[in-house]
């Protein structure tokens, strides 16, 4: 019998914090390195898209890797490869000169880093139910704290990233990103938890592709998961260009890297508070209601931001968006963890993640040229109006009522 201990949960949370902080720094550094060359939103979109395209495929594969190779091992391998991909930026500059860090190099390295990230995130998420049980936490509490830590990472990451770029420069900032991934590896290497080692292959199909298909079928046949996947797909496609291209373009034109970091920090501070509030909020507000409020609020906030108000207004709206969206990922995690059997958990998380990323590249592909041709305000509006419509459509979806059914993992 396992004794109660919060140690495994804290190690997972620390690993998520460090890996998330590394990604948060990258969110600032990659577009900044592109935009400081010529200010082109199109080229920034190319690099941002390179950082999202691999996610569509790699997230599905990551889920299968977790189920077939093992959660702890996949987390460590993923973070190692991510660290190497970002460390390659200053290495290339050191060997070939700063001019060698061009759009093609940045796009290639952003793609490599993105290809490895989902495996680590999936592995850590799938370890939460066992860690929660060992700590004596409810699953809602564990997911709430985990997502709060993830948001905290995106407070620390962009904030540090903006300051480092201002003091050291974008290229040297990548060393800090690599070090953050190294800290995540160290934490997971100390983790001892049931279900995280070598998996039982007897419950898995012999061929990995057959295992991936099994995960896809499970998500497709469960209406609530299928509906959540499509909502997340649409919301990601509409929101991602704002964070990855439009805000960087706006603040780069104004030569204000620190202010860009503040906006991304405001989003994450709101998300941190929202995620931490979820464990309490879930006792009083239905999951479906929470989700509908989040999508509609995001559409309203994006519409107001489209008129490019003063920075304090943008910061306030970003914090509100983060707050209402903070509980969403804990809700998604709960639905996946309580519906998927243990041997399928990695693949279900992977499938849901890959579908969420599917629309991202299309949104980025359209947003860059539109921003250069029509301006930031028109591009913001082109994204915010469909987001409002998405919230209204979601109100009438009956499958979302399954969000309020309590299950055990």
Tab-separated table of C-alpha atoms in Angstrom:
chain	number	residue	atom	x	y	z
A	1	UNK	CA	0.000	0.000	0.000
A	2	UNK	CA	1.349	3.443	-0.973
A	3	UNK	CA	1.656	5.982	1.842
A	4	UNK	CA	0.217	9.424	1.292
A	5	UNK	CA	2.797	11.850	-0.101
A	6	UNK	CA	2.652	15.118	-2.017
A	7	UNK	CA	6.205	14.684	-3.297
A	8	UNK	CA	5.284	13.201	-6.708
A	9	UNK	CA	2.634	15.872	-7.280
A	10	UNK	CA	5.093	18.649	-6.428
A	11	UNK	CA	7.733	17.204	-8.783
A	12	UNK	CA	5.210	17.099	-11.640
A	13	UNK	CA	4.117	20.649	-10.863
A	14	UNK	CA	7.725	21.914	-10.775
A	15	UNK	CA	8.496	20.178	-14.076
A	16	UNK	CA	5.423	21.770	-15.643
A	17	UNK	CA	6.496	25.172	-14.297
A	18	UNK	CA	10.001	24.922	-15.758
A	19	UNK	CA	8.983	23.538	-19.152
A	20	UNK	CA	6.162	26.069	-19.394
A	21	UNK	CA	8.519	28.914	-18.503
A	22	UNK	CA	10.874	27.784	-21.262
A	23	UNK	CA	8.025	27.846	-23.755
A	24	UNK	CA	6.882	31.220	-22.424
A	25	UNK	CA	10.308	32.728	-23.086
A	26	UNK	CA	10.265	31.239	-26.584
A	27	UNK	CA	6.899	32.885	-27.269
A	28	UNK	CA	8.608	36.252	-26.888
A	29	UNK	CA	12.027	35.458	-28.315
A	30	UNK	CA	11.164	33.743	-31.618
A	31	UNK	CA	8.809	36.426	-33.045
A	32	UNK	CA	11.063	39.179	-31.701
A	33	UNK	CA	14.095	37.778	-33.524
A	34	UNK	CA	12.089	37.787	-36.757
A	35	UNK	CA	10.382	41.141	-36.365
A	36	UNK	CA	13.555	43.010	-35.403
A	37	UNK	CA	15.035	42.114	-38.802
A	38	UNK	CA	12.441	43.883	-40.998
A	39	UNK	CA	9.158	44.192	-39.074
A	40	UNK	CA	7.307	41.834	-41.414
A	41	UNK	CA	4.178	40.287	-39.904
A	42	UNK	CA	4.183	37.770	-42.763
A	43	UNK	CA	7.598	36.418	-41.768
A	44	UNK	CA	6.556	36.413	-38.104
A	45	UNK	CA	3.520	34.359	-39.141
A	46	UNK	CA	5.764	31.923	-41.009
A	47	UNK	CA	7.847	31.300	-37.884
A	48	UNK	CA	4.762	31.139	-35.650
A	49	UNK	CA	3.132	28.710	-38.070
A	50	UNK	CA	6.309	26.605	-38.122
A	51	UNK	CA	5.946	26.413	-34.358
A	52	UNK	CA	2.374	25.133	-34.601
A	53	UNK	CA	2.191	22.946	-37.724
A	54	UNK	CA	4.149	20.061	-36.155
A	55	UNK	CA	1.757	20.080	-33.197
A	56	UNK	CA	-1.070	18.633	-35.296
A	57	UNK	CA	0.812	15.401	-35.943
A	58	UNK	CA	3.252	15.305	-33.062
A	59	UNK	CA	0.561	15.624	-30.387
A	60	UNK	CA	-1.178	12.490	-31.661
A	61	UNK	CA	2.139	10.643	-31.811
A	62	UNK	CA	3.044	11.998	-28.370
A	63	UNK	CA	-0.054	10.405	-26.890
A	64	UNK	CA	0.871	7.050	-28.390
A	65	UNK	CA	4.467	7.423	-27.190
A	66	UNK	CA	3.247	8.001	-23.627
A	67	UNK	CA	1.118	4.852	-23.695
A	68	UNK	CA	3.747	2.689	-25.422
A	69	UNK	CA	7.057	3.985	-23.993
A	70	UNK	CA	6.084	5.262	-20.566
A	71	UNK	CA	5.109	8.616	-19.081
A	72	UNK	CA	8.232	9.435	-17.104
A	73	UNK	CA	10.626	8.464	-19.881
A	74	UNK	CA	8.731	10.393	-22.558
A	75	UNK	CA	8.628	13.531	-20.394
A	76	UNK	CA	12.411	13.521	-19.974
A	77	UNK	CA	13.191	12.747	-23.628
A	78	UNK	CA	10.801	15.453	-24.816
A	79	UNK	CA	12.321	18.145	-22.601
A	80	UNK	CA	15.841	17.157	-23.648
A	81	UNK	CA	15.018	17.505	-27.334
A	82	UNK	CA	13.210	20.808	-26.714
A	83	UNK	CA	16.256	22.127	-24.848
A	84	UNK	CA	18.554	21.172	-27.713
A	85	UNK	CA	16.323	22.848	-30.303
A	86	UNK	CA	16.328	26.235	-28.538
A	87	UNK	CA	20.009	26.048	-27.570
A	88	UNK	CA	20.740	25.637	-31.277
A	89	UNK	CA	19.825	29.313	-31.873
A	90	UNK	CA	22.791	30.812	-29.970
A	91	UNK	CA	25.029	27.946	-31.147
A	92	UNK	CA	24.301	28.808	-34.788
A	93	UNK	CA	24.940	32.482	-34.053
A	94	UNK	CA	28.204	31.641	-32.283
A	95	UNK	CA	29.524	29.469	-35.119
A	96	UNK	CA	28.191	31.233	-38.215
A	97	UNK	CA	27.415	34.738	-36.966
A	98	UNK	CA	24.193	36.488	-35.986
A	99	UNK	CA	23.164	36.985	-39.627
A	100	UNK	CA	22.887	33.211	-39.975
A	101	UNK	CA	19.934	33.259	-37.563
A	102	UNK	CA	17.522	34.097	-40.385
A	103	UNK	CA	13.837	33.366	-40.897
A	104	UNK	CA	14.489	29.912	-42.361
A	105	UNK	CA	16.683	28.873	-39.418
A	106	UNK	CA	14.248	30.245	-36.857
A	107	UNK	CA	11.309	28.543	-38.570
A	108	UNK	CA	13.153	25.212	-38.646
A	109	UNK	CA	14.149	25.402	-34.981
A	110	UNK	CA	10.680	26.582	-33.918
A	111	UNK	CA	9.238	23.570	-35.748
A	112	UNK	CA	11.675	21.189	-34.047
A	113	UNK	CA	10.920	22.613	-30.623
A	114	UNK	CA	7.185	22.437	-31.199
A	115	UNK	CA	7.442	18.851	-32.381
A	116	UNK	CA	8.849	17.746	-29.013
A	117	UNK	CA	6.805	19.888	-26.599
A	118	UNK	CA	3.481	17.994	-26.773
A	119	UNK	CA	5.045	14.733	-25.632
A	120	UNK	CA	6.256	16.287	-22.390
A	121	UNK	CA	2.966	18.069	-21.726
A	122	UNK	CA	0.944	14.929	-22.449
A	123	UNK	CA	3.157	12.798	-20.225
A	124	UNK	CA	2.816	15.168	-17.277
A	125	UNK	CA	-0.958	15.493	-17.651
A	126	UNK	CA	-1.449	11.724	-17.746
A	127	UNK	CA	0.483	11.318	-14.479
A	128	UNK	CA	-1.857	13.637	-12.567
A	129	UNK	CA	-4.551	11.129	-11.477
A	130	UNK	CA	-2.007	8.861	-9.747
A	131	UNK	CA	-0.182	11.832	-8.218
A	132	UNK	CA	-3.479	13.245	-6.943
A	133	UNK	CA	-4.421	9.921	-5.378
A	134	UNK	CA	-1.017	9.659	-3.662
A	135	UNK	CA	-1.353	13.227	-2.334
A	136	UNK	CA	-4.935	12.709	-1.165
A	137	UNK	CA	-6.239	15.404	-3.516
A	138	UNK	CA	-9.438	15.343	-5.546
A	139	UNK	CA	-8.948	15.285	-9.303
A	140	UNK	CA	-10.577	18.712	-9.637
A	141	UNK	CA	-8.091	20.083	-7.090
A	142	UNK	CA	-5.100	18.484	-8.839
A	143	UNK	CA	-6.145	19.801	-12.256
A	144	UNK	CA	-6.830	23.237	-10.801
A	145	UNK	CA	-3.368	23.489	-9.231
A	146	UNK	CA	-1.656	22.011	-12.305
A	147	UNK	CA	-3.220	24.524	-14.680
A	148	UNK	CA	-2.515	27.343	-12.221
A	149	UNK	CA	1.160	26.353	-12.263
A	150	UNK	CA	1.070	26.163	-16.052
A	151	UNK	CA	-0.305	29.726	-16.158
A	152	UNK	CA	2.301	30.806	-13.630
A	153	UNK	CA	4.921	29.533	-16.055
A	154	UNK	CA	3.549	31.862	-18.701
A	155	UNK	CA	3.752	34.730	-16.237
A	156	UNK	CA	7.376	33.984	-15.434
A	157	UNK	CA	8.389	33.060	-18.987
A	158	UNK	CA	7.211	36.066	-21.045
A	159	UNK	CA	8.138	38.473	-18.257
A	160	UNK	CA	11.667	37.119	-18.025
A	161	UNK	CA	11.799	36.857	-21.807
A	162	UNK	CA	10.931	40.518	-22.334
A	163	UNK	CA	13.492	41.652	-19.756
A	164	UNK	CA	16.215	39.362	-21.089
A	165	UNK	CA	15.666	40.515	-24.664
A	166	UNK	CA	15.923	44.109	-23.510
A	167	UNK	CA	19.189	43.428	-21.646
A	168	UNK	CA	20.902	40.476	-23.370
A	169	UNK	CA	19.234	40.291	-26.767
A	170	UNK	CA	16.967	37.669	-28.315
A	171	UNK	CA	19.695	35.191	-29.233
A	172	UNK	CA	21.334	34.968	-25.808
A	173	UNK	CA	17.898	34.652	-24.196
A	174	UNK	CA	17.606	31.172	-25.681
A	175	UNK	CA	20.220	29.863	-23.207
A	176	UNK	CA	17.768	30.566	-20.392
A	177	UNK	CA	15.073	28.655	-22.265
A	178	UNK	CA	17.316	25.603	-22.539
A	179	UNK	CA	18.178	25.800	-18.827
A	180	UNK	CA	14.483	25.833	-17.912
A	181	UNK	CA	13.914	22.601	-19.828
A	182	UNK	CA	16.928	21.134	-18.018
A	183	UNK	CA	15.300	21.857	-14.647
A	184	UNK	CA	12.170	20.025	-15.799
A	185	UNK	CA	14.248	16.984	-16.733
A	186	UNK	CA	15.920	16.986	-13.313
A	187	UNK	CA	12.570	17.066	-11.491
A	188	UNK	CA	11.036	14.193	-13.461
A	189	UNK	CA	14.200	12.119	-13.037
A	190	UNK	CA	13.460	12.069	-9.277
A	191	UNK	CA	9.821	11.017	-9.721
A	192	UNK	CA	8.725	7.665	-8.311
A	193	UNK	CA	5.046	6.989	-8.993
A	194	UNK	CA	2.947	4.014	-10.013
A	195	UNK	CA	1.907	3.951	-13.662
A	196	UNK	CA	4.755	6.171	-14.851
A	197	UNK	CA	7.323	3.528	-15.735
A	198	UNK	CA	7.335	0.890	-18.436
A	199	UNK	CA	3.728	0.305	-19.568
A	200	UNK	CA	1.895	-3.012	-19.763
A	201	UNK	CA	1.971	-3.750	-23.485
A	202	UNK	CA	-0.604	-6.546	-23.220
A	203	UNK	CA	-3.419	-3.971	-23.114
A	204	UNK	CA	-2.114	-2.176	-26.229
A	205	UNK	CA	-2.393	-3.007	-29.948
A	206	UNK	CA	0.824	-4.478	-31.367
A	207	UNK	CA	1.191	-1.716	-33.945
A	208	UNK	CA	1.519	1.900	-32.820
A	209	UNK	CA	-0.614	3.191	-35.697
A	210	UNK	CA	-3.419	0.869	-34.643
A	211	UNK	CA	-3.066	2.338	-31.158
A	212	UNK	CA	-3.366	5.873	-32.543
A	213	UNK	CA	-6.505	4.901	-34.459
A	214	UNK	CA	-7.933	3.399	-31.269
A	215	UNK	CA	-7.496	6.762	-29.539
A	216	UNK	CA	-9.073	8.634	-32.452
A	217	UNK	CA	-12.099	6.337	-32.450
A	218	UNK	CA	-12.547	6.723	-28.702
A	219	UNK	CA	-12.642	10.535	-28.950
A	220	UNK	CA	-14.894	10.515	-32.017
A	221	UNK	CA	-17.419	8.094	-30.518
A	222	UNK	CA	-17.786	10.029	-27.251
A	223	UNK	CA	-19.939	13.049	-28.092
A	224	UNK	CA	-18.742	15.300	-25.294
A	225	UNK	CA	-15.072	14.813	-26.229
A	226	UNK	CA	-15.808	15.279	-29.918
A	227	UNK	CA	-17.688	18.514	-29.262
A	228	UNK	CA	-14.983	19.873	-26.964
A	229	UNK	CA	-12.355	19.062	-29.581
A	230	UNK	CA	-14.107	21.073	-32.285
A	231	UNK	CA	-14.781	24.029	-29.983
A	232	UNK	CA	-11.148	24.063	-28.924
A	233	UNK	CA	-10.071	23.765	-32.562
A	234	UNK	CA	-12.087	26.842	-33.544
A	235	UNK	CA	-11.130	28.888	-30.477
A	236	UNK	CA	-7.425	28.114	-30.916
A	237	UNK	CA	-7.482	29.047	-34.586
A	238	UNK	CA	-9.087	32.400	-33.810
A	239	UNK	CA	-7.096	33.257	-30.687
A	240	UNK	CA	-3.581	32.034	-31.520
A	241	UNK	CA	-2.830	34.700	-34.178
A	242	UNK	CA	-3.615	37.427	-31.642
A	243	UNK	CA	-1.025	36.157	-29.184
A	244	UNK	CA	1.587	34.888	-31.652
A	245	UNK	CA	1.471	37.580	-34.389
A	246	UNK	CA	-0.785	40.585	-33.732
A	247	UNK	CA	0.449	41.539	-30.269
A	248	UNK	CA	4.136	41.007	-31.241
A	249	UNK	CA	3.569	43.080	-34.416
A	250	UNK	CA	1.865	45.880	-32.479
A	251	UNK	CA	4.539	46.167	-29.809
A	252	UNK	CA	7.471	45.612	-32.175
A	253	UNK	CA	6.275	48.526	-34.309
A	254	UNK	CA	6.316	50.595	-31.118
A	255	UNK	CA	9.703	49.120	-30.010
A	256	UNK	CA	8.232	47.993	-26.691
A	257	UNK	CA	9.375	44.421	-25.919
A	258	UNK	CA	8.706	44.761	-22.204
A	259	UNK	CA	5.091	45.829	-22.841
A	260	UNK	CA	4.562	42.715	-24.958
A	261	UNK	CA	5.758	40.668	-22.014
A	262	UNK	CA	3.337	42.544	-19.727
A	263	UNK	CA	0.350	41.694	-21.930
A	264	UNK	CA	1.233	38.001	-22.041
A	265	UNK	CA	1.844	38.119	-18.301
A	266	UNK	CA	-1.591	39.687	-17.763
A	267	UNK	CA	-3.173	36.823	-19.680
A	268	UNK	CA	-1.351	34.326	-17.516
A	269	UNK	CA	-2.003	36.137	-14.228
A	270	UNK	CA	-5.703	36.032	-15.014
A	271	UNK	CA	-5.367	32.392	-16.001
A	272	UNK	CA	-3.498	31.618	-12.790
A	273	UNK	CA	-6.246	33.132	-10.637
A	274	UNK	CA	-8.976	31.515	-12.740
A	275	UNK	CA	-7.387	28.078	-12.580
A	276	UNK	CA	-6.793	28.315	-8.827
A	277	UNK	CA	-10.412	29.383	-8.381
A	278	UNK	CA	-11.717	26.388	-10.290
A	279	UNK	CA	-11.632	23.900	-7.409
A	280	UNK	CA	-13.914	26.231	-5.425
A	281	UNK	CA	-15.885	27.456	-8.439
A	282	UNK	CA	-16.788	23.902	-9.453
A	283	UNK	CA	-18.820	23.520	-6.260
A	284	UNK	CA	-21.140	26.382	-7.219
A	285	UNK	CA	-21.064	26.804	-11.008
A	286	UNK	CA	-21.652	24.084	-13.598
A	287	UNK	CA	-18.796	23.205	-15.912
A	288	UNK	CA	-20.913	23.940	-18.992
A	289	UNK	CA	-21.801	27.414	-17.705
A	290	UNK	CA	-18.148	28.163	-16.974
A	291	UNK	CA	-17.130	27.175	-20.476
A	292	UNK	CA	-19.834	29.216	-22.233
A	293	UNK	CA	-18.925	32.320	-20.221
A	294	UNK	CA	-15.277	31.877	-21.201
A	295	UNK	CA	-15.852	31.632	-24.952
A	296	UNK	CA	-18.281	34.552	-25.082
A	297	UNK	CA	-16.056	36.749	-22.904
A	298	UNK	CA	-13.063	36.015	-25.123
A	299	UNK	CA	-15.023	37.175	-28.170
A	300	UNK	CA	-16.111	40.402	-26.462
A	301	UNK	CA	-12.601	41.164	-25.181
A	302	UNK	CA	-10.994	40.517	-28.563
A	303	UNK	CA	-13.502	42.881	-30.197
A	304	UNK	CA	-12.643	45.701	-27.795
A	305	UNK	CA	-8.895	45.069	-28.215
A	306	UNK	CA	-9.396	45.353	-31.991
A	307	UNK	CA	-9.775	49.106	-31.555
A	308	UNK	CA	-6.262	49.212	-30.040
A	309	UNK	CA	-7.123	51.030	-26.801
A	310	UNK	CA	-4.457	52.328	-24.385
A	311	UNK	CA	-2.140	49.776	-22.784
A	312	UNK	CA	-3.942	49.708	-19.388
A	313	UNK	CA	-7.175	48.714	-21.148
A	314	UNK	CA	-5.428	45.979	-23.126
A	315	UNK	CA	-3.812	44.697	-19.925
A	316	UNK	CA	-7.152	44.669	-18.090
A	317	UNK	CA	-8.947	42.844	-20.897
A	318	UNK	CA	-6.105	40.343	-21.173
A	319	UNK	CA	-6.371	39.627	-17.450
A	320	UNK	CA	-10.153	39.114	-17.756
A	321	UNK	CA	-9.683	36.741	-20.676
A	322	UNK	CA	-7.121	34.773	-18.709
A	323	UNK	CA	-9.401	34.626	-15.669
A	324	UNK	CA	-12.477	33.266	-17.462
A	325	UNK	CA	-10.364	30.843	-19.475
A	326	UNK	CA	-8.365	29.630	-16.459
A	327	UNK	CA	-10.891	26.906	-15.518
A	328	UNK	CA	-11.297	25.586	-19.076
A	329	UNK	CA	-8.243	23.344	-19.251
A	330	UNK	CA	-8.960	21.797	-15.818
A	331	UNK	CA	-12.427	20.969	-17.153
A	332	UNK	CA	-10.937	19.430	-20.312
A	333	UNK	CA	-8.461	17.438	-18.219
A	334	UNK	CA	-11.220	16.161	-15.941
A	335	UNK	CA	-13.356	14.990	-18.870
A	336	UNK	CA	-10.417	13.191	-20.507
A	337	UNK	CA	-9.105	11.626	-17.303
A	338	UNK	CA	-12.501	10.359	-16.136
A	339	UNK	CA	-13.677	9.003	-19.491
A	340	UNK	CA	-10.515	7.375	-20.867
A	341	UNK	CA	-9.262	4.077	-19.408
A	342	UNK	CA	-5.687	4.207	-18.110
A	343	UNK	CA	-4.124	2.366	-21.050
A	344	UNK	CA	-5.769	4.863	-23.459
A	345	UNK	CA	-5.181	8.035	-21.461
A	346	UNK	CA	-2.092	9.225	-23.315
A	347	UNK	CA	-3.656	8.756	-26.737
A	348	UNK	CA	-6.900	10.496	-25.780
A	349	UNK	CA	-4.979	13.497	-24.411
A	350	UNK	CA	-2.855	13.455	-27.568
A	351	UNK	CA	-5.830	13.336	-29.929
A	352	UNK	CA	-7.610	16.165	-28.119
A	353	UNK	CA	-4.463	18.264	-28.156
A	354	UNK	CA	-3.792	17.678	-31.848
A	355	UNK	CA	-7.324	18.656	-32.838
A	356	UNK	CA	-7.001	21.841	-30.796
A	357	UNK	CA	-3.880	22.747	-32.783
A	358	UNK	CA	-5.310	21.867	-36.188
A	359	UNK	CA	-6.789	25.295	-36.943
A	360	UNK	CA	-3.831	27.243	-35.556
A	361	UNK	CA	-1.671	27.190	-38.705
A	362	UNK	CA	-4.596	28.313	-40.875
A	363	UNK	CA	-5.318	31.242	-38.565
A	364	UNK	CA	-1.645	32.243	-38.566
A	365	UNK	CA	-1.411	31.873	-42.335
A	366	UNK	CA	-4.305	34.287	-42.809
A	367	UNK	CA	-3.494	36.717	-40.002
A	368	UNK	CA	0.012	37.730	-41.126
A	369	UNK	CA	-0.818	38.822	-44.683
A	370	UNK	CA	-4.093	40.391	-43.512
A	371	UNK	CA	-2.286	42.433	-40.857
A	372	UNK	CA	0.214	43.749	-43.429
A	373	UNK	CA	-2.495	44.466	-46.013
A	374	UNK	CA	-5.486	45.681	-43.969
A	375	UNK	CA	-3.923	46.644	-40.646
A	376	UNK	CA	-4.079	45.277	-37.113
A	377	UNK	CA	-7.544	46.604	-36.307
A	378	UNK	CA	-9.220	44.890	-39.252
A	379	UNK	CA	-7.375	41.647	-38.478
A	380	UNK	CA	-8.445	41.723	-34.836
A	381	UNK	CA	-12.066	42.178	-35.922
A	382	UNK	CA	-11.792	39.356	-38.451
A	383	UNK	CA	-10.884	37.046	-35.566
A	384	UNK	CA	-13.127	38.417	-32.804
A	385	UNK	CA	-16.480	38.330	-34.606
A	386	UNK	CA	-16.309	34.564	-35.357
A	387	UNK	CA	-15.288	34.029	-31.721
A	388	UNK	CA	-18.506	35.717	-30.596
A	389	UNK	CA	-20.508	33.526	-32.979
A	390	UNK	CA	-18.752	30.421	-31.615
A	391	UNK	CA	-19.948	31.271	-28.102
A	392	UNK	CA	-23.528	31.699	-29.281
A	393	UNK	CA	-23.482	28.398	-31.176
A	394	UNK	CA	-22.037	26.565	-28.154
A	395	UNK	CA	-25.077	27.561	-26.066
A	396	UNK	CA	-27.277	25.292	-28.170
A	397	UNK	CA	-25.031	22.198	-28.179
A	398	UNK	CA	-26.720	19.462	-26.089
A	399	UNK	CA	-23.587	17.310	-25.784
A	400	UNK	CA	-21.980	19.943	-23.543
A	401	UNK	CA	-24.466	19.029	-20.819
A	402	UNK	CA	-22.354	15.901	-20.259
A	403	UNK	CA	-19.688	18.174	-18.781
A	404	UNK	CA	-21.677	18.213	-15.548
A	405	UNK	CA	-21.756	14.429	-15.080
A	406	UNK	CA	-19.371	13.334	-12.336
A	407	UNK	CA	-17.219	10.272	-12.973
A	408	UNK	CA	-14.185	8.611	-11.419
A	409	UNK	CA	-10.960	7.908	-13.364
